[in-house]
XYZ file of C-alpha atoms in Angstrom:
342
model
C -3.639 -1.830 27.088
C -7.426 -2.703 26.708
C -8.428 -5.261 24.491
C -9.915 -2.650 22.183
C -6.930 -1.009 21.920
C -5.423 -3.970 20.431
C -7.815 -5.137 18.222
C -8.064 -1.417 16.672
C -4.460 -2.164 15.805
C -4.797 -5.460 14.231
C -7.331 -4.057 12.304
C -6.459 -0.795 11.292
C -6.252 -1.610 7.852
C -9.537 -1.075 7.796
C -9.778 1.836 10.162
C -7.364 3.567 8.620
C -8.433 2.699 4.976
C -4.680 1.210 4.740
C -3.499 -1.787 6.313
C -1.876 -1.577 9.837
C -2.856 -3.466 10.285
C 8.709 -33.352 13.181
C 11.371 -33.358 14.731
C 14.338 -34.878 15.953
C 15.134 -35.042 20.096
C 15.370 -31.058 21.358
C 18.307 -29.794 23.029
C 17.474 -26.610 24.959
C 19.985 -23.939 25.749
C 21.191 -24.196 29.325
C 22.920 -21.188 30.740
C 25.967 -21.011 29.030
C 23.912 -21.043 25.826
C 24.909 -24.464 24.918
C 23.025 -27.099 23.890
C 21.666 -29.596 26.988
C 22.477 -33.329 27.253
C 18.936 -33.578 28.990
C 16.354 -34.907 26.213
C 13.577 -32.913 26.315
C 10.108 -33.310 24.994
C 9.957 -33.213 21.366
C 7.804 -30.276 19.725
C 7.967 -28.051 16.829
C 7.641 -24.496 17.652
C 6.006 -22.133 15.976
C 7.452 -18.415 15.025
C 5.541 -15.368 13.701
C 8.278 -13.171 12.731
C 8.453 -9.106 11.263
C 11.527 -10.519 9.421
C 14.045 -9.499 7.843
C 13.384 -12.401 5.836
C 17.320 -13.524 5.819
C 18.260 -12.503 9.587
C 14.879 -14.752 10.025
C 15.926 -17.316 8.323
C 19.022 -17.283 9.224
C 18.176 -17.264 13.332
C 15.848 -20.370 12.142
C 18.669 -22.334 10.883
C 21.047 -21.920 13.413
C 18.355 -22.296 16.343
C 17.282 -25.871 14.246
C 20.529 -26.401 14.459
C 21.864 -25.772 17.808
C 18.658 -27.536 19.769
C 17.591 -30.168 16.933
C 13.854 -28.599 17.433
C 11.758 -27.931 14.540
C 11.076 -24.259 13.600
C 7.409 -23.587 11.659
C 7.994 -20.134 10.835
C 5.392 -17.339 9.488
C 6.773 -13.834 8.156
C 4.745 -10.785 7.220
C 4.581 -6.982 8.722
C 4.000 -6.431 12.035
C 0.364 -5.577 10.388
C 0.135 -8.870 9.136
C 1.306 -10.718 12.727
C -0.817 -9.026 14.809
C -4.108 -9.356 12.250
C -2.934 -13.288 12.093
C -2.765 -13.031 16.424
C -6.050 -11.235 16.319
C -8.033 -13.841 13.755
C -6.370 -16.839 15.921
C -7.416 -15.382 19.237
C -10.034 -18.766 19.953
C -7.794 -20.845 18.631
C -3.838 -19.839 18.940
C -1.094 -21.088 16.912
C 2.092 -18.887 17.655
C 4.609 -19.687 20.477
C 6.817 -17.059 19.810
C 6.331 -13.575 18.441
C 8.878 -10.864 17.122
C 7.571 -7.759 15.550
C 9.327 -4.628 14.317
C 7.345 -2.435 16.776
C 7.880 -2.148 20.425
C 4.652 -0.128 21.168
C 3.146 -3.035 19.373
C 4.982 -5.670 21.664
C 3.557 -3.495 25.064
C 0.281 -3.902 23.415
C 0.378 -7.665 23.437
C 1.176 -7.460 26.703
C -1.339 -5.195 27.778
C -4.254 -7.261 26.570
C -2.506 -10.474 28.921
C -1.061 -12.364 25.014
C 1.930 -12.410 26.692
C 4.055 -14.817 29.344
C 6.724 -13.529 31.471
C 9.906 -14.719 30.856
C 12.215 -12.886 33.358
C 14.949 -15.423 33.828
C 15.918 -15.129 30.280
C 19.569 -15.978 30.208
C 21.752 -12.843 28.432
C 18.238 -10.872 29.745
C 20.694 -8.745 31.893
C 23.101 -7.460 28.528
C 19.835 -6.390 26.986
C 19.005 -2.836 26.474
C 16.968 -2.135 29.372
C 14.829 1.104 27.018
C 13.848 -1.641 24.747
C 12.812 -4.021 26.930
C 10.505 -5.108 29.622
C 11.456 -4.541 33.072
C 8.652 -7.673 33.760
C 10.290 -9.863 31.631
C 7.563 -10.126 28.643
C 9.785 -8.816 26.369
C 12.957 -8.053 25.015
C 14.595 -5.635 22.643
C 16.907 -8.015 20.770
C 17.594 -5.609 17.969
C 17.022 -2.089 16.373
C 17.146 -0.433 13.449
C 17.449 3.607 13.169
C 15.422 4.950 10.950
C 17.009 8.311 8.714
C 16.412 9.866 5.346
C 17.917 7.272 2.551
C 18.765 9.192 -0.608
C 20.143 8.306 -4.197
C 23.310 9.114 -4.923
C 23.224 9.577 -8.315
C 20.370 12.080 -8.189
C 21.234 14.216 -4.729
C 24.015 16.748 -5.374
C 23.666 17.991 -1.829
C 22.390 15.493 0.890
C 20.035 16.306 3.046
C 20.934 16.782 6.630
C 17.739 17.809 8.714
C 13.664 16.783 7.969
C 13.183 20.179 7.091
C 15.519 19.888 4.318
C 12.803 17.791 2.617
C 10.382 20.818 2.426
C 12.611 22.673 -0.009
C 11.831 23.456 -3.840
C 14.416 20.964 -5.284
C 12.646 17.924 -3.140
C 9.330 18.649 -4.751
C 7.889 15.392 -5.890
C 11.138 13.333 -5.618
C 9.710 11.812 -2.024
C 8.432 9.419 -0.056
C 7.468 7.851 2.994
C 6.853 4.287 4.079
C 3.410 3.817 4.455
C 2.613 3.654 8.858
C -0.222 1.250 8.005
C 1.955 -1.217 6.559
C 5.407 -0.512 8.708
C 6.024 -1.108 12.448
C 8.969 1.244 12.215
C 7.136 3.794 10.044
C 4.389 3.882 12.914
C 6.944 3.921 15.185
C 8.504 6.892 13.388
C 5.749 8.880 13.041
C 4.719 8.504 16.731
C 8.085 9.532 17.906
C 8.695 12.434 16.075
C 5.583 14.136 17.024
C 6.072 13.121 20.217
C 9.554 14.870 20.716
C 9.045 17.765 18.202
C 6.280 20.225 18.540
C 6.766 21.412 15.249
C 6.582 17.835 13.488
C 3.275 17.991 12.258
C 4.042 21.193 10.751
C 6.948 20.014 8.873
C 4.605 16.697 8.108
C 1.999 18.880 6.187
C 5.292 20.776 4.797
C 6.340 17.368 3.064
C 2.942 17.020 2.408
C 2.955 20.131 0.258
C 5.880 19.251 -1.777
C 4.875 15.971 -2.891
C 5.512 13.930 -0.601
C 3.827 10.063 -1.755
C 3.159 7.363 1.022
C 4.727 4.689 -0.916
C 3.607 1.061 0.463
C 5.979 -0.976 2.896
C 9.601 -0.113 3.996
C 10.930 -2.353 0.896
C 8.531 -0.507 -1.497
C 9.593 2.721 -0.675
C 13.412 2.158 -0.665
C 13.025 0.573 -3.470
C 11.565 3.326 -5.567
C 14.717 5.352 -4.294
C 16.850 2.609 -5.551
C 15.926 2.791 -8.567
C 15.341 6.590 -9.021
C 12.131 7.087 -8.894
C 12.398 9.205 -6.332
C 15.050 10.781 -4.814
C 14.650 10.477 -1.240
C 12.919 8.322 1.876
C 11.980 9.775 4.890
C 11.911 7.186 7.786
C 14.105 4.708 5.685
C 15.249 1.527 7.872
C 18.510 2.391 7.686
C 19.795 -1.712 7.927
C 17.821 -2.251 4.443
C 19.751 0.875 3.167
C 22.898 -0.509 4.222
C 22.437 -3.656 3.053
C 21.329 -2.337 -0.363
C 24.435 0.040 -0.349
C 26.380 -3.011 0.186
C 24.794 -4.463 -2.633
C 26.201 -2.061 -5.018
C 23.120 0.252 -4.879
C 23.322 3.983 -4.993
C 21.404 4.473 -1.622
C 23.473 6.293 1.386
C 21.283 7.093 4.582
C 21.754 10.203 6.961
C 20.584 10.368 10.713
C 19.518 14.228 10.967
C 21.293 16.061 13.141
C 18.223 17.307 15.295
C 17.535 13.440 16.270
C 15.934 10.473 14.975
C 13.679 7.764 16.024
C 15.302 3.914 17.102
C 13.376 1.438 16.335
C 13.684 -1.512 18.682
C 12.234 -4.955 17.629
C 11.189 -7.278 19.966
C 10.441 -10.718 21.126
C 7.866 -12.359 23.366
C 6.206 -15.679 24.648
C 2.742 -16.203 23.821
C 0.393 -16.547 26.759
C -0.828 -19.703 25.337
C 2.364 -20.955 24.148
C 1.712 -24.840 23.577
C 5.972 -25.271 23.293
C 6.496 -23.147 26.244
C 10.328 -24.454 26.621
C 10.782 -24.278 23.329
C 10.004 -20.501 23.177
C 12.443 -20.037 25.978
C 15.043 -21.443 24.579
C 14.293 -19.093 21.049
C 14.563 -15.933 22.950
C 17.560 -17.347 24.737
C 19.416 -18.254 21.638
C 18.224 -14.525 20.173
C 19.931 -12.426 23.494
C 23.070 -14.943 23.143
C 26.080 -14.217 21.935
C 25.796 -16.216 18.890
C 21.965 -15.056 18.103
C 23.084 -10.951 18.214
C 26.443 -11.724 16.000
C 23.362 -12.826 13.288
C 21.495 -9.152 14.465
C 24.699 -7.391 13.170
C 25.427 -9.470 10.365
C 21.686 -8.092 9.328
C 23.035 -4.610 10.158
C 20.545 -4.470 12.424
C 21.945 -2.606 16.313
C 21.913 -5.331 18.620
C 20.320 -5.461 21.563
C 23.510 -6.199 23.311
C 25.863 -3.040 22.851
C 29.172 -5.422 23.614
C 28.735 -6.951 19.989
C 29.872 -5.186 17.936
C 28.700 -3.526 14.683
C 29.927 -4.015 11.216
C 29.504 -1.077 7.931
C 26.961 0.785 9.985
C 26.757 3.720 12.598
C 26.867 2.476 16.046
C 24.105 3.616 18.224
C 26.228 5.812 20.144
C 26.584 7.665 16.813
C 23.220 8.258 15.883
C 21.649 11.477 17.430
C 18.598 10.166 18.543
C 15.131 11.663 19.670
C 13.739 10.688 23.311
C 10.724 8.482 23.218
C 8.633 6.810 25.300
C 7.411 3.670 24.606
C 5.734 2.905 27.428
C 1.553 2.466 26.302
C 2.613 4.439 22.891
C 0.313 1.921 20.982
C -2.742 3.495 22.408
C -1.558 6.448 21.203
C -0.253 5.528 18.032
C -3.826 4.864 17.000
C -4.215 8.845 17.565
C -1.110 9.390 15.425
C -2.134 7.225 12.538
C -5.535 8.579 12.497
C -4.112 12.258 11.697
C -1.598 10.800 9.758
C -4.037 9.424 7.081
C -6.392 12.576 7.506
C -3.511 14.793 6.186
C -2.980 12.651 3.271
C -6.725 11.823 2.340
């Protein structure tokens, strides 16, 4: 990935006329993913994270915990991470960076922001199609994402994307808006890329209403509630987790094939608490880090842990994509994308 090609993506907010944009001694993970008796140098690290906010915080405390280092932590979209990456680029900040996007992850490593990190421990459970085969990366969790629907209001659920181009979906849906979602990018790019007739059935939803409805939280939320009756490319852990809740939200993989999302973590080139950063994506592919992926109801990267009131992956039909240099090409695949709803 060129440097351009990155830098279009941390700013494609504006391309796109949207937004796409102390410490106590550490203890570092040694390879049975327990904490070290060697002292190491004390350092705070510092995390820019897509969230979820919980499973975020969550990983925080129990990292903080386990090692005794300091976590600074920074949330926002995957937008929001890479614009931050993009306006620190003289000076860096971030030792550690997960984002909701993949493609986005290859591109950080295309334009050398990334350090290889091949002996991760756990690097060898990993799923190998969301991951780096250099190391610079890893795929510690997914999320699949489906058509989530309101209970109350659906008499029949829908069960394929064309579905959402009939008469009684007119007006009653939405989609998270790519500019502002990883895994709405990441949707977008691979249905077109495995269906030829995607864009067709795009402009289809298009023509019955369909509203680009801000972030992934935004536009589940307005299904939630009712005001509209359906999602298309809802995250299907946030749908679970609202279901959970005591929401009336249910979410449906189609049956042609959907798009996983994975999310990803790397080490920052210029890392200033390189160890530190190891031991984060250590504790993440550990046993211990994926139970908090699940408890999320996120997929882990590590199929051997087990789900919990969610479709396994091995359930889920799923589309084939690529995501090998897909952020280059994503920028082609937002660009229609907001010419068909201007």
């Amino acid at each position: 990935m060129k440097k351009r090609s990155l830098k279009m993506i941390a700013t494609v907010g504006t391309l796109l006329t949207l937004a796409l944009a102390g410490c106590g001694n550490s203890n570092l993970a040694n390879n049975d993913g327990e904490a070290s008796a060697e002292p190491q140098e004390t350092k705070t690290l510092t995390v820019y994270s897509a969230g979820p906010d919980g499973l975020a915080a969550n990983i925080q405390q129990a990292f903080e915990e386990k090692t005794g280092m300091k976590v600074e932590m920074f949330q926002g979209t995957t937008g929001k991470i890479l614009s931050r990456l993009e306006a620190e680029k003289n000076n860096p900040v971030a030792d550690v960076v997960v984002l909701a996007s993949v493609a986005s992850m290859d591109g950080l490593k295309g334009s050398d922001q990334l350090q290889n990190y091949k002996d991760a421990k756990n690097a060898a459970k990993i799923n190998s199609d969301w991951s780096d085969a250099e190391g610079y990366y890893y795929g510690y969790s997914a999320s699949a994402l489906g058509i989530a629907y309101n209970t109350k209001n659906t008499k029949v659920a829908p069960t394929e994307w064309q579905d959402l181009t009939k008469p009684e979906w007119k007006g009653k849906i939405n989609i998270p808006d790519p500019s502002l979602s990883g895994s709405a990018v990441d949707f977008i790019y691979g249905y077109t890329e495995a269906e030829k007739s995607a864009w067709d059935t795009i402009q289809s939803w298009k023509m019955n209403g369909l509203q680009v409805n801000g972030a992934n939280k935004e536009a589940l939320d307005s299904v939630i509630t009712g005001d509209k009756d359906a999602t298309i490319s809802g995250v299907d852990y946030m749908a679970y987790k609202a279901k959970a809740d005591g929401e009336p939200v249910e979410i449906v993989y189609p049956k042609s094939g959907t798009v996983v999302s994975p999310r990803a973590v790397g080490i920052m080139k210029d890392a200033k608490n390189v160890k530190g950063a190891q031991a984060y994506v250590d504790f993440l592919l550990s046993d211990e880090g994926q139970k908090l992926v699940t408890d999320a109801y996120l997929l882990p990267g590590n199929k051997e842990i087990p789900v919990k009131d969610r479709a396994a992956l091995d359930e889920i039909p799923q589309l084939h994509v690529n995501w090998k240099d897909a952020e280059t090409k994503q920028i082609d695949v937002l660009t229609k994308f907001k010419d068909t709803f201007q």
